[in-house]
């Protein structure tokens, strides 16, 4: 919301482990609640669980359009399905692959990358999911659909997100991690029923310079 003004109508691509990635399941529902469209780009065999899809459709409405894997749009950007909010036009619902082309042509507002949760894989899954998934790096982001894309990641990363994105202005994951601290503080205060402290700026200690100061 801070970077784009609103989540409504944005196109967010969720990339990587969408089956075991804890953050993606709650993020999917939050994005739907605020009216965003989503492109599901899971690693092979790590698609969004049926219970999350079911909750998404029954509680938030909208439509899921499954991409025909036999008609690959772009091997470097594999898409499994697209979620369109109830406010989005559905005139292309009978031609999902055309719809995906339209969505990509408009550009991806944010790419949320997740690492493979290998510690949650069964022995069979570990062998099955050994196939390499495209790495998000500057070369990958050179596509026109990513020209204004914010790259996010819950961290830590393994090898799904290259270090050359760290210096790219589209890389938002360090800022994302930093913002997580005051957000968690605010949520804990809200849950505990804490009132706003009655202190002024003059009461605050002198800032240190070995960590960021959050206002």
PDB file of C-alpha atoms in Angstrom:
ATOM      1  CA  UNK A   1       0.000   0.000   0.000  1.00  0.00           C
ATOM      2  CA  UNK A   2       2.847   2.369   0.788  1.00  0.00           C
ATOM      3  CA  UNK A   3       4.606   1.788  -2.539  1.00  0.00           C
ATOM      4  CA  UNK A   4       1.531   1.575  -4.803  1.00  0.00           C
ATOM      5  CA  UNK A   5      -1.191   3.438  -2.905  1.00  0.00           C
ATOM      6  CA  UNK A   6      -3.618   0.524  -2.872  1.00  0.00           C
ATOM      7  CA  UNK A   7      -3.639  -3.256  -3.216  1.00  0.00           C
ATOM      8  CA  UNK A   8      -6.900  -3.313  -5.175  1.00  0.00           C
ATOM      9  CA  UNK A   9      -6.375  -4.345  -8.769  1.00  0.00           C
ATOM     10  CA  UNK A  10      -2.658  -5.082  -8.416  1.00  0.00           C
ATOM     11  CA  UNK A  11      -1.238  -8.248  -9.987  1.00  0.00           C
ATOM     12  CA  UNK A  12       0.906 -10.199  -7.523  1.00  0.00           C
ATOM     13  CA  UNK A  13       2.895 -13.251  -8.626  1.00  0.00           C
ATOM     14  CA  UNK A  14       3.547 -15.852  -5.916  1.00  0.00           C
ATOM     15  CA  UNK A  15       6.683 -17.822  -6.784  1.00  0.00           C
ATOM     16  CA  UNK A  16       8.259 -21.020  -5.470  1.00  0.00           C
ATOM     17  CA  UNK A  17       7.039 -23.262  -2.661  1.00  0.00           C
ATOM     18  CA  UNK A  18       3.323 -22.506  -2.440  1.00  0.00           C
ATOM     19  CA  UNK A  19       2.517 -25.819  -0.736  1.00  0.00           C
ATOM     20  CA  UNK A  20       4.613 -25.658   2.425  1.00  0.00           C
ATOM     21  CA  UNK A  21       5.505 -21.959   2.487  1.00  0.00           C
ATOM     22  CA  UNK A  22       3.759 -20.744   5.636  1.00  0.00           C
ATOM     23  CA  UNK A  23       3.744 -17.070   4.681  1.00  0.00           C
ATOM     24  CA  UNK A  24       2.137 -17.600   1.276  1.00  0.00           C
ATOM     25  CA  UNK A  25      -1.061 -19.191   2.628  1.00  0.00           C
ATOM     26  CA  UNK A  26      -1.967 -16.210   4.813  1.00  0.00           C
ATOM     27  CA  UNK A  27      -0.705 -13.760   2.190  1.00  0.00           C
ATOM     28  CA  UNK A  28      -2.977 -15.277  -0.477  1.00  0.00           C
ATOM     29  CA  UNK A  29      -6.051 -14.690   1.693  1.00  0.00           C
ATOM     30  CA  UNK A  30      -4.930 -11.192   2.678  1.00  0.00           C
ATOM     31  CA  UNK A  31      -4.339 -10.173  -0.942  1.00  0.00           C
ATOM     32  CA  UNK A  32      -7.778 -11.480  -1.910  1.00  0.00           C
ATOM     33  CA  UNK A  33      -9.362  -9.571   0.968  1.00  0.00           C
ATOM     34  CA  UNK A  34      -7.831  -6.324  -0.312  1.00  0.00           C
ATOM     35  CA  UNK A  35      -8.815  -6.978  -3.937  1.00  0.00           C
ATOM     36  CA  UNK A  36      -5.548  -8.025  -5.600  1.00  0.00           C
ATOM     37  CA  UNK A  37      -5.223 -10.457  -8.496  1.00  0.00           C
ATOM     38  CA  UNK A  38      -2.714 -13.306  -8.154  1.00  0.00           C
ATOM     39  CA  UNK A  39      -0.584 -15.394 -10.473  1.00  0.00           C
ATOM     40  CA  UNK A  40       0.367 -18.736  -8.903  1.00  0.00           C
ATOM     41  CA  UNK A  41       3.845 -19.801 -10.065  1.00  0.00           C
ATOM     42  CA  UNK A  42       4.690 -22.862  -7.953  1.00  0.00           C
ATOM     43  CA  UNK A  43       7.746 -25.055  -8.184  1.00  0.00           C
ATOM     44  CA  UNK A  44       6.804 -28.451  -9.706  1.00  0.00           C
ATOM     45  CA  UNK A  45       4.716 -30.406  -7.178  1.00  0.00           C
ATOM     46  CA  UNK A  46       4.497 -27.480  -4.738  1.00  0.00           C
ATOM     47  CA  UNK A  47       1.159 -26.011  -5.825  1.00  0.00           C
ATOM     48  CA  UNK A  48      -1.223 -24.149  -3.491  1.00  0.00           C
ATOM     49  CA  UNK A  49      -3.011 -26.728  -1.256  1.00  0.00           C
ATOM     50  CA  UNK A  50      -6.690 -27.450  -2.076  1.00  0.00           C
ATOM     51  CA  UNK A  51      -7.857 -26.241   1.349  1.00  0.00           C
ATOM     52  CA  UNK A  52      -6.344 -22.782   0.733  1.00  0.00           C
ATOM     53  CA  UNK A  53      -7.941 -22.606  -2.738  1.00  0.00           C
ATOM     54  CA  UNK A  54     -11.273 -23.710  -1.277  1.00  0.00           C
ATOM     55  CA  UNK A  55     -11.154 -21.047   1.444  1.00  0.00           C
ATOM     56  CA  UNK A  56     -10.097 -18.454  -1.126  1.00  0.00           C
ATOM     57  CA  UNK A  57     -13.107 -19.138  -3.352  1.00  0.00           C
ATOM     58  CA  UNK A  58     -15.778 -19.707  -0.683  1.00  0.00           C
ATOM     59  CA  UNK A  59     -14.874 -16.806   1.614  1.00  0.00           C
ATOM     60  CA  UNK A  60     -13.492 -14.193  -0.776  1.00  0.00           C
ATOM     61  CA  UNK A  61     -15.205 -14.970  -4.083  1.00  0.00           C
ATOM     62  CA  UNK A  62     -13.482 -14.421  -7.382  1.00  0.00           C
ATOM     63  CA  UNK A  63     -12.424 -17.075  -9.861  1.00  0.00           C
ATOM     64  CA  UNK A  64      -9.515 -19.455 -10.359  1.00  0.00           C
ATOM     65  CA  UNK A  65      -8.441 -20.025 -13.948  1.00  0.00           C
ATOM     66  CA  UNK A  66      -6.085 -22.971 -14.443  1.00  0.00           C
ATOM     67  CA  UNK A  67      -3.387 -22.680 -17.056  1.00  0.00           C
ATOM     68  CA  UNK A  68      -3.102 -25.512 -19.585  1.00  0.00           C
ATOM     69  CA  UNK A  69       0.432 -26.791 -18.957  1.00  0.00           C
ATOM     70  CA  UNK A  70       0.568 -28.229 -22.486  1.00  0.00           C
ATOM     71  CA  UNK A  71       0.409 -24.674 -23.837  1.00  0.00           C
ATOM     72  CA  UNK A  72       3.485 -23.181 -22.215  1.00  0.00           C
ATOM     73  CA  UNK A  73       3.451 -19.401 -22.321  1.00  0.00           C
ATOM     74  CA  UNK A  74       7.052 -18.893 -21.304  1.00  0.00           C
ATOM     75  CA  UNK A  75       9.320 -21.546 -19.833  1.00  0.00           C
ATOM     76  CA  UNK A  76      11.162 -18.901 -17.814  1.00  0.00           C
ATOM     77  CA  UNK A  77       7.946 -17.795 -16.080  1.00  0.00           C
ATOM     78  CA  UNK A  78       5.790 -20.903 -15.449  1.00  0.00           C
ATOM     79  CA  UNK A  79       2.225 -20.130 -14.370  1.00  0.00           C
ATOM     80  CA  UNK A  80      -0.039 -22.751 -12.822  1.00  0.00           C
ATOM     81  CA  UNK A  81      -3.200 -20.690 -12.261  1.00  0.00           C
ATOM     82  CA  UNK A  82      -4.531 -17.165 -11.900  1.00  0.00           C
ATOM     83  CA  UNK A  83      -6.915 -15.792  -9.268  1.00  0.00           C
ATOM     84  CA  UNK A  84      -9.116 -12.885 -10.292  1.00  0.00           C
ATOM     85  CA  UNK A  85     -11.009 -10.897  -7.694  1.00  0.00           C
ATOM     86  CA  UNK A  86     -14.802 -10.427  -7.943  1.00  0.00           C
ATOM     87  CA  UNK A  87     -14.204  -6.844  -9.138  1.00  0.00           C
ATOM     88  CA  UNK A  88     -12.175  -7.983 -12.166  1.00  0.00           C
ATOM     89  CA  UNK A  89     -13.700  -8.495 -15.622  1.00  0.00           C
ATOM     90  CA  UNK A  90     -14.213 -12.144 -16.574  1.00  0.00           C
ATOM     91  CA  UNK A  91     -14.937 -11.888 -20.281  1.00  0.00           C
ATOM     92  CA  UNK A  92     -11.894 -14.068 -21.012  1.00  0.00           C
ATOM     93  CA  UNK A  93     -12.730 -16.741 -18.450  1.00  0.00           C
ATOM     94  CA  UNK A  94     -13.356 -19.341 -21.161  1.00  0.00           C
ATOM     95  CA  UNK A  95      -9.889 -18.704 -22.621  1.00  0.00           C
ATOM     96  CA  UNK A  96      -7.587 -18.828 -19.583  1.00  0.00           C
ATOM     97  CA  UNK A  97      -4.322 -18.895 -21.537  1.00  0.00           C
ATOM     98  CA  UNK A  98      -5.332 -15.763 -23.416  1.00  0.00           C
ATOM     99  CA  UNK A  99      -6.257 -14.216 -20.076  1.00  0.00           C
ATOM    100  CA  UNK A 100      -2.789 -14.994 -18.713  1.00  0.00           C
ATOM    101  CA  UNK A 101      -1.229 -13.319 -21.736  1.00  0.00           C
ATOM    102  CA  UNK A 102      -3.324 -10.232 -21.041  1.00  0.00           C
ATOM    103  CA  UNK A 103      -2.320 -10.190 -17.361  1.00  0.00           C
ATOM    104  CA  UNK A 104       1.383 -10.509 -18.183  1.00  0.00           C
ATOM    105  CA  UNK A 105       1.141  -7.806 -20.847  1.00  0.00           C
ATOM    106  CA  UNK A 106      -0.142  -5.408 -18.164  1.00  0.00           C
ATOM    107  CA  UNK A 107       2.895  -6.224 -16.032  1.00  0.00           C
ATOM    108  CA  UNK A 108       3.448  -7.785 -12.628  1.00  0.00           C
ATOM    109  CA  UNK A 109       3.261  -5.319  -9.732  1.00  0.00           C
ATOM    110  CA  UNK A 110       5.016  -7.569  -7.220  1.00  0.00           C
ATOM    111  CA  UNK A 111       6.834 -10.893  -7.273  1.00  0.00           C
ATOM    112  CA  UNK A 112       6.750 -12.696  -3.918  1.00  0.00           C
ATOM    113  CA  UNK A 113       9.524 -15.316  -3.932  1.00  0.00           C
ATOM    114  CA  UNK A 114       9.738 -18.174  -1.422  1.00  0.00           C
ATOM    115  CA  UNK A 115      12.412 -20.781  -0.772  1.00  0.00           C
ATOM    116  CA  UNK A 116      11.715 -24.526  -1.007  1.00  0.00           C
ATOM    117  CA  UNK A 117      10.769 -25.719   2.494  1.00  0.00           C
ATOM    118  CA  UNK A 118      12.962 -28.830   2.195  1.00  0.00           C
ATOM    119  CA  UNK A 119      12.719 -29.540   5.913  1.00  0.00           C
ATOM    120  CA  UNK A 120       9.016 -30.257   5.359  1.00  0.00           C
ATOM    121  CA  UNK A 121       9.496 -32.531   2.341  1.00  0.00           C
ATOM    122  CA  UNK A 122       8.946 -36.257   2.655  1.00  0.00           C
ATOM    123  CA  UNK A 123      11.734 -38.517   1.391  1.00  0.00           C
ATOM    124  CA  UNK A 124       9.827 -39.134  -1.830  1.00  0.00           C
ATOM    125  CA  UNK A 125       9.203 -35.412  -2.324  1.00  0.00           C
ATOM    126  CA  UNK A 126      12.891 -34.583  -1.863  1.00  0.00           C
ATOM    127  CA  UNK A 127      13.787 -36.803  -4.813  1.00  0.00           C
ATOM    128  CA  UNK A 128      10.818 -35.731  -6.910  1.00  0.00           C
ATOM    129  CA  UNK A 129      11.454 -32.000  -6.451  1.00  0.00           C
ATOM    130  CA  UNK A 130      15.144 -32.070  -7.292  1.00  0.00           C
ATOM    131  CA  UNK A 131      14.371 -30.493 -10.714  1.00  0.00           C
ATOM    132  CA  UNK A 132      15.732 -26.965 -10.900  1.00  0.00           C
ATOM    133  CA  UNK A 133      13.247 -24.064 -10.877  1.00  0.00           C
ATOM    134  CA  UNK A 134      14.156 -20.769 -12.612  1.00  0.00           C
ATOM    135  CA  UNK A 135      16.185 -18.472 -10.356  1.00  0.00           C
ATOM    136  CA  UNK A 136      14.988 -14.905  -9.894  1.00  0.00           C
ATOM    137  CA  UNK A 137      17.932 -12.733 -10.916  1.00  0.00           C
ATOM    138  CA  UNK A 138      18.547  -9.582 -12.937  1.00  0.00           C
ATOM    139  CA  UNK A 139      18.453 -11.499 -16.195  1.00  0.00           C
ATOM    140  CA  UNK A 140      15.092 -13.012 -15.227  1.00  0.00           C
ATOM    141  CA  UNK A 141      13.775  -9.557 -14.283  1.00  0.00           C
ATOM    142  CA  UNK A 142      14.840  -8.058 -17.628  1.00  0.00           C
ATOM    143  CA  UNK A 143      11.472  -9.085 -19.143  1.00  0.00           C
ATOM    144  CA  UNK A 144       9.150  -6.181 -19.929  1.00  0.00           C
ATOM    145  CA  UNK A 145       6.481  -7.545 -17.543  1.00  0.00           C
ATOM    146  CA  UNK A 146       8.901  -6.976 -14.636  1.00  0.00           C
ATOM    147  CA  UNK A 147       9.943  -3.411 -15.485  1.00  0.00           C
ATOM    148  CA  UNK A 148       8.178  -1.957 -12.423  1.00  0.00           C
ATOM    149  CA  UNK A 149       7.920  -5.124 -10.337  1.00  0.00           C
ATOM    150  CA  UNK A 150       8.666  -5.063  -6.615  1.00  0.00           C
ATOM    151  CA  UNK A 151      10.597  -8.211  -5.637  1.00  0.00           C
ATOM    152  CA  UNK A 152       9.711  -9.510  -2.173  1.00  0.00           C
ATOM    153  CA  UNK A 153      10.880 -12.480  -0.094  1.00  0.00           C
ATOM    154  CA  UNK A 154      10.113 -13.496   3.511  1.00  0.00           C
ATOM    155  CA  UNK A 155      13.785 -14.542   3.978  1.00  0.00           C
ATOM    156  CA  UNK A 156      16.004 -16.423   4.527  1.00  0.00           C
ATOM    157  CA  UNK A 157      16.772 -17.420   0.958  1.00  0.00           C
ATOM    158  CA  UNK A 158      18.598 -20.430  -0.452  1.00  0.00           C
ATOM    159  CA  UNK A 159      19.339 -20.174  -4.181  1.00  0.00           C
ATOM    160  CA  UNK A 160      15.939 -19.145  -5.576  1.00  0.00           C
ATOM    161  CA  UNK A 161      16.770 -15.414  -5.360  1.00  0.00           C
ATOM    162  CA  UNK A 162      20.144 -14.237  -6.693  1.00  0.00           C
ATOM    163  CA  UNK A 163      22.352 -11.779  -4.818  1.00  0.00           C
ATOM    164  CA  UNK A 164      22.539  -9.490  -7.841  1.00  0.00           C
ATOM    165  CA  UNK A 165      18.964  -8.382  -7.068  1.00  0.00           C
ATOM    166  CA  UNK A 166      20.115  -6.941  -3.722  1.00  0.00           C
ATOM    167  CA  UNK A 167      21.362  -3.756  -5.359  1.00  0.00           C
ATOM    168  CA  UNK A 168      18.427  -3.545  -7.770  1.00  0.00           C
ATOM    169  CA  UNK A 169      15.932  -0.807  -6.786  1.00  0.00           C
ATOM    170  CA  UNK A 170      13.111  -3.309  -7.369  1.00  0.00           C
ATOM    171  CA  UNK A 171      14.397  -5.505  -4.543  1.00  0.00           C
ATOM    172  CA  UNK A 172      12.191  -4.745  -1.523  1.00  0.00           C
ATOM    173  CA  UNK A 173      12.926  -7.703   0.760  1.00  0.00           C
ATOM    174  CA  UNK A 174      15.361  -5.961   3.131  1.00  0.00           C
ATOM    175  CA  UNK A 175      12.926  -3.072   3.550  1.00  0.00           C
ATOM    176  CA  UNK A 176      10.172  -5.676   3.926  1.00  0.00           C
ATOM    177  CA  UNK A 177      12.076  -7.363   6.779  1.00  0.00           C
ATOM    178  CA  UNK A 178      12.778  -4.020   8.472  1.00  0.00           C
ATOM    179  CA  UNK A 179       9.093  -3.005   8.298  1.00  0.00           C
ATOM    180  CA  UNK A 180       8.165  -6.330   9.880  1.00  0.00           C
ATOM    181  CA  UNK A 181       9.600  -5.240  13.235  1.00  0.00           C
ATOM    182  CA  UNK A 182       7.332  -2.217  13.954  1.00  0.00           C
ATOM    183  CA  UNK A 183       4.362  -4.056  12.397  1.00  0.00           C
ATOM    184  CA  UNK A 184       4.814  -6.941  14.841  1.00  0.00           C
ATOM    185  CA  UNK A 185       5.242  -4.472  17.706  1.00  0.00           C
ATOM    186  CA  UNK A 186       1.983  -2.757  16.751  1.00  0.00           C
ATOM    187  CA  UNK A 187       0.101  -6.060  16.460  1.00  0.00           C
ATOM    188  CA  UNK A 188       1.345  -7.273  19.837  1.00  0.00           C
ATOM    189  CA  UNK A 189       0.376  -3.956  21.433  1.00  0.00           C
ATOM    190  CA  UNK A 190      -3.081  -4.195  19.878  1.00  0.00           C
ATOM    191  CA  UNK A 191      -3.595  -7.797  21.044  1.00  0.00           C
ATOM    192  CA  UNK A 192      -2.397  -6.959  24.571  1.00  0.00           C
ATOM    193  CA  UNK A 193      -4.640  -3.896  24.765  1.00  0.00           C
ATOM    194  CA  UNK A 194      -1.771  -1.490  25.324  1.00  0.00           C
ATOM    195  CA  UNK A 195      -2.535   2.219  25.179  1.00  0.00           C
ATOM    196  CA  UNK A 196      -0.391   4.679  23.277  1.00  0.00           C
ATOM    197  CA  UNK A 197       2.504   5.649  25.582  1.00  0.00           C
ATOM    198  CA  UNK A 198       2.370   9.245  26.779  1.00  0.00           C
ATOM    199  CA  UNK A 199       5.949  10.192  25.946  1.00  0.00           C
ATOM    200  CA  UNK A 200       7.356  13.000  23.855  1.00  0.00           C
ATOM    201  CA  UNK A 201      10.305  12.990  21.500  1.00  0.00           C
ATOM    202  CA  UNK A 202      12.466  14.588  24.175  1.00  0.00           C
ATOM    203  CA  UNK A 203      11.891  11.549  26.415  1.00  0.00           C
ATOM    204  CA  UNK A 204      13.400   9.179  23.863  1.00  0.00           C
ATOM    205  CA  UNK A 205      17.006   7.998  24.324  1.00  0.00           C
ATOM    206  CA  UNK A 206      19.724   9.160  21.982  1.00  0.00           C
ATOM    207  CA  UNK A 207      19.634   6.986  18.838  1.00  0.00           C
ATOM    208  CA  UNK A 208      22.391   4.474  18.199  1.00  0.00           C
ATOM    209  CA  UNK A 209      23.850   4.180  14.724  1.00  0.00           C
ATOM    210  CA  UNK A 210      24.495   0.430  14.511  1.00  0.00           C
ATOM    211  CA  UNK A 211      20.845  -0.349  13.744  1.00  0.00           C
ATOM    212  CA  UNK A 212      18.028   1.501  11.928  1.00  0.00           C
ATOM    213  CA  UNK A 213      15.728   3.796  13.882  1.00  0.00           C
ATOM    214  CA  UNK A 214      12.030   3.108  13.294  1.00  0.00           C
ATOM    215  CA  UNK A 215       9.650   6.046  13.447  1.00  0.00           C
TER     216      UNK A 215
END
